[in-house]
Amino acid sequence: MSWLSPFSANATAPVLQEWPGSHTCRPRFMVVGAPKCGSTSLFRYLEAHPDVQQPATKELCYFSRFKRYLTHYRTGPATSWPHYLAALAGVALPRGRGRAGRQGRGRGRGGRRGRGSRAERRLQEIGAGSVHRLAKRAAEQQQLAASEQASIDLLRRSAPFCAQNKKVAFEGCPFYLHERLAATQLRTTFPSMRAIALLRNPRERTVSAFNDYLRMGRIRRAAGGATARDAQMLTLVASKIEMLRSGVRQLEDFDMRILTSAAWGRAWPASQLLVLQSEEMFDAAEAVVHRVEDFLGLRRAIPASAYMRTHNKNTLAEKARASAALNGTLDARSDCCTDAYPCELSRLLVAGLSRHALPPVAQRYTRVSRDLAEIPVEVQPGRRSGQDVAEAWRQASVAERIIWQQL
Ligand SMILES: Nc1ncnc2c1ncn2[C@@H]1O[C@H](COP(=O)(O)OS(=O)(=O)O)[C@@H](OP(=O)(O)O)[C@H]1O
């Protein structure tokens, strides 16, 4: 049995290890995305199922390169894998304190950053710098060993939980759908796992993400009230399009990735991947929840009280206004296909797509995009209303929705 991380320390070259046989909370399924599509709601519905083990928190995201060193796993690779396993069993994650080897240097521990205790400063003053550094390194290594041991103990304690409770483990991480490595690493680590993805009209998703970034402070709120904020959002969208056009960002921009869904198509058999439309879940939660339970082989036991709730909601007024502003502007940019926004971007993505070997879904998209690319890029006055766009989205095939979602 191995307690080691399945990845090497730099996380670029995965070294896959066997799942520890005694650990009974091996994930049977995951909600893998996409962000701002209702993944929190679906996660909460699923954790309300009596046969499902509630993980320590939503977004454990161990397989996400984006998340891995940002939040729970800052303690380093030797402890992060046991922490992930324990968290799947519902055991709270110890708080991260910076990467291994840097522990104990943060604010609030050992005084101000980089200055150390009074004794340490005195040692430095009297010219014992190297002695000081050696002593400090030894202390850090001791601390690291102790924390690794604590992680292993934590894991041993939590290992039998799912078998004892007769529950199945799961995880929810909206970023997995956007990450190529996650698709393959998850498939190798959990070959029989099932994955669920929610996809939403990209326009609504963009508005949702924008509002969320404002709330989190990732985008600074423009001064001047609602109109200024609408303008700010439109500028942001336009700048993303521009970045794609100029090749500065290509396909790597934060919510404009397309190749990753292709990676999921490649790595996962269709029978293990359920793609849902967010709007359907929002309008008819019960039917969707039953579909999900059937797909996962769970009995239909999620209580209605759970799926009547909405999680992560932005305020209605803010949403409606931002949505209208985006619809208006993007409709005016182009009317050459059913949804102006994906159409505008799709042309810009063709070059990127053709560089890769693609699964059938994306090949189809490339064909569509080539056709679109032949249409002159001149912006024509928009003839499509927001309603037409919503209708087109409803009628789009799953393949088209997957592609659009990445825009
Ligand atoms: N049941 C139901 N009905 C209607 N709308 C719903 C529902 N569940 C989630 N939502 C909307 O989904 C958006 C949040 O998505 P996520 O939870 O995936 O966001 S996150 O990526 O985890 O941050 C967020 O969208 P916006 O309100 O447009 O921002 C939620 O309101």
GROMACS .gro file of C-alpha atoms in nm, residues 124-380:
model
  257
  124GLN     CA    1   2.203   3.669   1.323
  125GLU     CA    2   2.334   3.986   1.486
  126ILE     CA    3   2.629   3.805   1.636
  127GLY     CA    4   2.726   3.666   1.296
  128ALA     CA    5   2.600   3.314   1.341
  129GLY     CA    6   2.398   3.325   1.019
  130SER     CA    7   2.493   2.985   0.885
  131VAL     CA    8   2.444   2.815   1.222
  132HIS     CA    9   2.114   2.988   1.243
  133ARG     CA   10   2.012   2.868   0.897
  134LEU     CA   11   2.114   2.509   0.972
  135ALA     CA   12   1.922   2.507   1.297
  136LYS     CA   13   1.622   2.653   1.127
  137ARG     CA   14   1.631   2.397   0.847
  138ALA     CA   15   1.656   2.112   1.097
  139ALA     CA   16   1.356   2.249   1.283
  140GLU     CA   17   1.159   2.277   0.961
  141GLN     CA   18   1.241   1.922   0.862
  142GLN     CA   19   1.135   1.799   1.202
  143GLN     CA   20   0.810   1.987   1.167
  144LEU     CA   21   0.756   1.847   0.820
  145ALA     CA   22   0.815   1.490   0.934
  146ALA     CA   23   0.572   1.541   1.220
  147SER     CA   24   0.308   1.683   0.986
  148GLU     CA   25   0.358   1.394   0.740
  149GLN     CA   26   0.314   1.149   1.026
  150ALA     CA   27   0.002   1.335   1.139
  151SER     CA   28  -0.136   1.315   0.785
  152ILE     CA   29  -0.073   0.944   0.766
  153ASP     CA   30  -0.243   0.892   1.102
  154LEU     CA   31  -0.535   1.100   0.982
  155LEU     CA   32  -0.561   0.884   0.675
  156ARG     CA   33  -0.541   0.558   0.868
  157ARG     CA   34  -0.819   0.671   1.097
  158SER     CA   35  -1.045   0.779   0.811
  159ALA     CA   36  -0.974   0.481   0.582
  160PRO     CA   37  -1.262   0.253   0.694
  161PHE     CA   38  -1.527   0.528   0.714
  162CYS     CA   39  -1.719   0.463   0.390
  163ALA     CA   40  -1.731   0.087   0.447
  164GLN     CA   41  -1.847   0.141   0.804
  165ASN     CA   42  -2.117   0.390   0.700
  166LYS     CA   43  -2.206   0.192   0.385
  167LYS     CA   44  -2.172   0.510   0.181
  168VAL     CA   45  -2.013   0.595  -0.151
  169ALA     CA   46  -1.763   0.876  -0.182
  170PHE     CA   47  -1.766   1.156  -0.437
  171GLU     CA   48  -1.614   1.490  -0.513
  172GLY     CA   49  -1.715   1.811  -0.689
  173CYS     CA   50  -1.469   2.034  -0.871
  174PRO     CA   51  -1.590   2.265  -1.147
  175PHE     CA   52  -1.237   2.310  -1.283
  176TYR     CA   53  -1.177   1.951  -1.386
  177LEU     CA   54  -1.371   1.993  -1.708
  178HIS     CA   55  -1.135   2.272  -1.807
  179GLU     CA   56  -0.815   2.081  -1.746
  180ARG     CA   57  -0.667   1.836  -1.986
  181LEU     CA   58  -0.439   1.670  -1.731
  182ALA     CA   59  -0.725   1.624  -1.488
  183ALA     CA   60  -0.922   1.429  -1.748
  184THR     CA   61  -0.645   1.175  -1.799
  185GLN     CA   62  -0.519   1.160  -1.441
  186LEU     CA   63  -0.866   1.100  -1.304
  187ARG     CA   64  -0.930   0.830  -1.561
  188THR     CA   65  -0.607   0.652  -1.471
  189THR     CA   66  -0.663   0.683  -1.098
  190PHE     CA   67  -1.035   0.600  -1.096
  191PRO     CA   68  -1.103   0.404  -1.416
  192SER     CA   69  -1.458   0.303  -1.331
  193MET     CA   70  -1.565   0.638  -1.190
  194ARG     CA   71  -1.859   0.829  -1.343
  195ALA     CA   72  -1.841   1.198  -1.417
  196ILE     CA   73  -2.117   1.454  -1.447
  197ALA     CA   74  -2.080   1.786  -1.626
  198LEU     CA   75  -2.329   2.071  -1.633
  199LEU     CA   76  -2.324   2.308  -1.929
  200ARG     CA   77  -2.498   2.642  -1.946
  201ASN     CA   78  -2.566   2.902  -2.210
  202PRO     CA   79  -2.221   3.066  -2.237
  203ARG     CA   80  -2.369   3.411  -2.228
  204GLU     CA   81  -2.539   3.352  -1.893
  205ARG     CA   82  -2.227   3.183  -1.769
  206THR     CA   83  -2.011   3.478  -1.863
  207VAL     CA   84  -2.241   3.714  -1.676
  208SER     CA   85  -2.241   3.484  -1.375
  209ALA     CA   86  -1.861   3.460  -1.375
  210PHE     CA   87  -1.825   3.834  -1.410
  211ASN     CA   88  -2.052   3.900  -1.114
  212ASP     CA   89  -1.867   3.642  -0.913
  213TYR     CA   90  -1.526   3.786  -0.995
  214LEU     CA   91  -1.653   4.125  -0.882
  215ARG     CA   92  -1.776   3.975  -0.558
  216MET     CA   93  -1.448   3.796  -0.494
  217GLY     CA   94  -1.243   4.101  -0.581
  218ARG     CA   95  -1.072   3.934  -0.878
  219ILE     CA   96  -1.202   4.224  -1.083
  220ARG     CA   97  -1.204   4.566  -0.927
  221ARG     CA   98  -1.551   4.718  -0.920
  222ALA     CA   99  -1.574   5.015  -1.155
  223ALA     CA  100  -1.673   5.338  -0.989
  224GLY     CA  101  -1.996   5.494  -1.113
  225GLY     CA  102  -2.272   5.242  -1.051
  226ALA     CA  103  -2.455   4.996  -1.266
  227THR     CA  104  -2.392   5.143  -1.609
  228ALA     CA  105  -2.021   5.167  -1.544
  229ARG     CA  106  -2.016   4.806  -1.433
  230ASP     CA  107  -2.196   4.692  -1.748
  231ALA     CA  108  -1.943   4.880  -1.956
  232GLN     CA  109  -1.665   4.720  -1.754
  233MET     CA  110  -1.798   4.372  -1.825
  234LEU     CA  111  -1.830   4.440  -2.195
  235THR     CA  112  -1.477   4.573  -2.207
  236LEU     CA  113  -1.356   4.260  -2.035
  237VAL     CA  114  -1.535   4.034  -2.281
  238ALA     CA  115  -1.406   4.236  -2.573
  239SER     CA  116  -1.052   4.222  -2.435
  240LYS     CA  117  -1.075   3.845  -2.407
  241ILE     CA  118  -1.183   3.821  -2.767
  242GLU     CA  119  -0.898   4.051  -2.859
  243MET     CA  120  -0.647   3.842  -2.667
  244LEU     CA  121  -0.761   3.533  -2.853
  245ARG     CA  122  -0.746   3.715  -3.183
  246SER     CA  123  -0.395   3.837  -3.123
  247GLY     CA  124  -0.276   3.503  -2.995
  248VAL     CA  125  -0.161   3.650  -2.662
  249ARG     CA  126  -0.376   3.411  -2.471
  250GLN     CA  127  -0.473   3.161  -2.737
  251LEU     CA  128  -0.667   2.881  -2.577
  252GLU     CA  129  -0.541   2.925  -2.228
  253ASP     CA  130  -0.764   3.202  -2.105
  254PHE     CA  131  -0.954   3.131  -1.789
  255ASP     CA  132  -1.295   3.049  -1.923
  256MET     CA  133  -1.235   3.016  -2.291
  257ARG     CA  134  -1.080   2.677  -2.313
  258ILE     CA  135  -1.193   2.433  -2.569
  259LEU     CA  136  -0.942   2.153  -2.598
  260THR     CA  137  -1.009   2.024  -2.253
  261SER     CA  138  -1.356   1.906  -2.334
  262ALA     CA  139  -1.197   1.722  -2.621
  263ALA     CA  140  -0.961   1.567  -2.367
  264TRP     CA  141  -1.255   1.447  -2.162
  265GLY     CA  142  -1.411   1.300  -2.475
  266ARG     CA  143  -1.088   1.117  -2.548
  267ALA     CA  144  -1.019   0.992  -2.198
  268TRP     CA  145  -1.368   0.889  -2.088
  269PRO     CA  146  -1.615   0.648  -2.243
  270ALA     CA  147  -1.956   0.801  -2.311
  271SER     CA  148  -2.118   0.552  -2.073
  272GLN     CA  149  -1.928   0.709  -1.781
  273LEU     CA  150  -1.988   1.071  -1.868
  274LEU     CA  151  -2.324   1.242  -1.817
  275VAL     CA  152  -2.360   1.586  -1.969
  276LEU     CA  153  -2.652   1.787  -1.837
  277GLN     CA  154  -2.796   2.119  -1.940
  278SER     CA  155  -2.799   2.364  -1.649
  279GLU     CA  156  -3.119   2.529  -1.765
  280GLU     CA  157  -3.293   2.194  -1.747
  281MET     CA  158  -3.178   2.142  -1.391
  282PHE     CA  159  -3.283   2.496  -1.298
  283ASP     CA  160  -3.632   2.447  -1.448
  284ALA     CA  161  -3.699   2.084  -1.362
  285ALA     CA  162  -3.471   1.986  -1.077
  286GLU     CA  163  -3.660   1.673  -0.980
  287ALA     CA  164  -3.639   1.511  -1.325
  288VAL     CA  165  -3.268   1.591  -1.354
  289VAL     CA  166  -3.193   1.469  -1.003
  290HIS     CA  167  -3.363   1.138  -1.083
  291ARG     CA  168  -3.164   1.108  -1.404
  292VAL     CA  169  -2.847   1.165  -1.209
  293GLU     CA  170  -2.939   0.907  -0.945
  294ASP     CA  171  -3.018   0.650  -1.216
  295PHE     CA  172  -2.695   0.722  -1.398
  296LEU     CA  173  -2.497   0.674  -1.078
  297GLY     CA  174  -2.680   0.357  -0.981
  298LEU     CA  175  -2.815   0.518  -0.663
  299ARG     CA  176  -3.169   0.467  -0.540
  300ARG     CA  177  -3.393   0.771  -0.583
  301ALA     CA  178  -3.360   0.911  -0.234
  302ILE     CA  179  -3.245   1.274  -0.255
  303PRO     CA  180  -3.510   1.465  -0.058
  304ALA     CA  181  -3.710   1.731  -0.243
  305SER     CA  182  -3.614   1.979   0.028
  306ALA     CA  183  -3.254   1.952  -0.097
  307TYR     CA  184  -3.314   2.009  -0.467
  308MET     CA  185  -3.558   2.294  -0.418
  309ARG     CA  186  -3.265   2.511  -0.318
  310THR     CA  187  -3.038   2.725  -0.532
  311HIS     CA  188  -2.677   2.775  -0.435
  312ASN     CA  189  -2.430   3.048  -0.533
  313LYS     CA  190  -2.691   3.281  -0.670
  314ASN     CA  191  -2.602   3.629  -0.788
  315THR     CA  192  -2.865   3.893  -0.727
  316LEU     CA  193  -3.143   3.886  -0.982
  317ALA     CA  194  -3.139   4.253  -1.069
  318GLU     CA  195  -2.764   4.257  -1.122
  319LYS     CA  196  -2.785   3.945  -1.336
  320ALA     CA  197  -3.070   4.061  -1.555
  321ARG     CA  198  -2.906   4.395  -1.626
  322ALA     CA  199  -2.566   4.249  -1.703
  323SER     CA  200  -2.722   3.983  -1.921
  324ALA     CA  201  -2.917   4.238  -2.122
  325ALA     CA  202  -2.608   4.449  -2.172
  326LEU     CA  203  -2.406   4.152  -2.294
  327ASN     CA  204  -2.684   4.031  -2.523
  328GLY     CA  205  -2.721   4.372  -2.681
  329THR     CA  206  -2.355   4.422  -2.751
  330LEU     CA  207  -2.275   4.074  -2.870
  331ASP     CA  208  -2.577   4.056  -3.095
  332ALA     CA  209  -2.453   4.372  -3.257
  333ARG     CA  210  -2.109   4.224  -3.312
  334SER     CA  211  -2.226   3.943  -3.532
  335ASP     CA  212  -2.537   3.762  -3.649
  336CYS     CA  213  -2.381   3.497  -3.865
  337CYS     CA  214  -2.484   3.198  -3.660
  338THR     CA  215  -2.735   3.092  -3.405
  339ASP     CA  216  -2.544   3.234  -3.112
  340ALA     CA  217  -2.339   3.538  -3.187
  341TYR     CA  218  -2.099   3.501  -2.899
  342PRO     CA  219  -1.973   3.149  -2.971
  343CYS     CA  220  -1.977   3.230  -3.339
  344GLU     CA  221  -1.749   3.529  -3.298
  345LEU     CA  222  -1.506   3.329  -3.091
  346SER     CA  223  -1.531   3.011  -3.291
  347ARG     CA  224  -1.361   3.173  -3.587
  348LEU     CA  225  -1.073   3.269  -3.367
  349LEU     CA  226  -1.037   2.919  -3.235
  350VAL     CA  227  -1.012   2.734  -3.564
  351ALA     CA  228  -0.639   2.780  -3.595
  352GLY     CA  229  -0.581   2.647  -3.246
  353LEU     CA  230  -0.803   2.348  -3.299
  354SER     CA  231  -0.648   2.234  -3.621
  355ARG     CA  232  -0.312   2.188  -3.447
  356HIS     CA  233  -0.443   1.899  -3.241
  357ALA     CA  234  -0.568   1.551  -3.305
  358LEU     CA  235  -0.934   1.578  -3.223
  359PRO     CA  236  -1.209   1.341  -3.121
  360PRO     CA  237  -1.526   1.329  -3.335
  361VAL     CA  238  -1.705   1.601  -3.136
  362ALA     CA  239  -1.436   1.858  -3.198
  363GLN     CA  240  -1.377   1.748  -3.555
  364ARG     CA  241  -1.738   1.827  -3.622
  365TYR     CA  242  -1.691   2.159  -3.457
  366THR     CA  243  -1.385   2.232  -3.668
  367ARG     CA  244  -1.589   2.165  -3.978
  368VAL     CA  245  -1.858   2.402  -3.858
  369SER     CA  246  -1.596   2.657  -3.768
  370ARG     CA  247  -1.434   2.635  -4.111
  371ASP     CA  248  -1.767   2.709  -4.268
  372LEU     CA  249  -1.810   2.998  -4.034
  373ALA     CA  250  -1.460   3.119  -4.100
  374GLU     CA  251  -1.551   3.173  -4.463
  375ILE     CA  252  -1.819   3.418  -4.366
  376PRO     CA  253  -1.682   3.773  -4.375
  377VAL     CA  254  -1.589   3.896  -4.030
  378GLU     CA  255  -1.748   4.238  -4.077
  379VAL     CA  256  -1.980   4.318  -3.797
  380GLN     CA  257  -2.337   4.346  -3.910
   0.00000   0.00000   0.00000
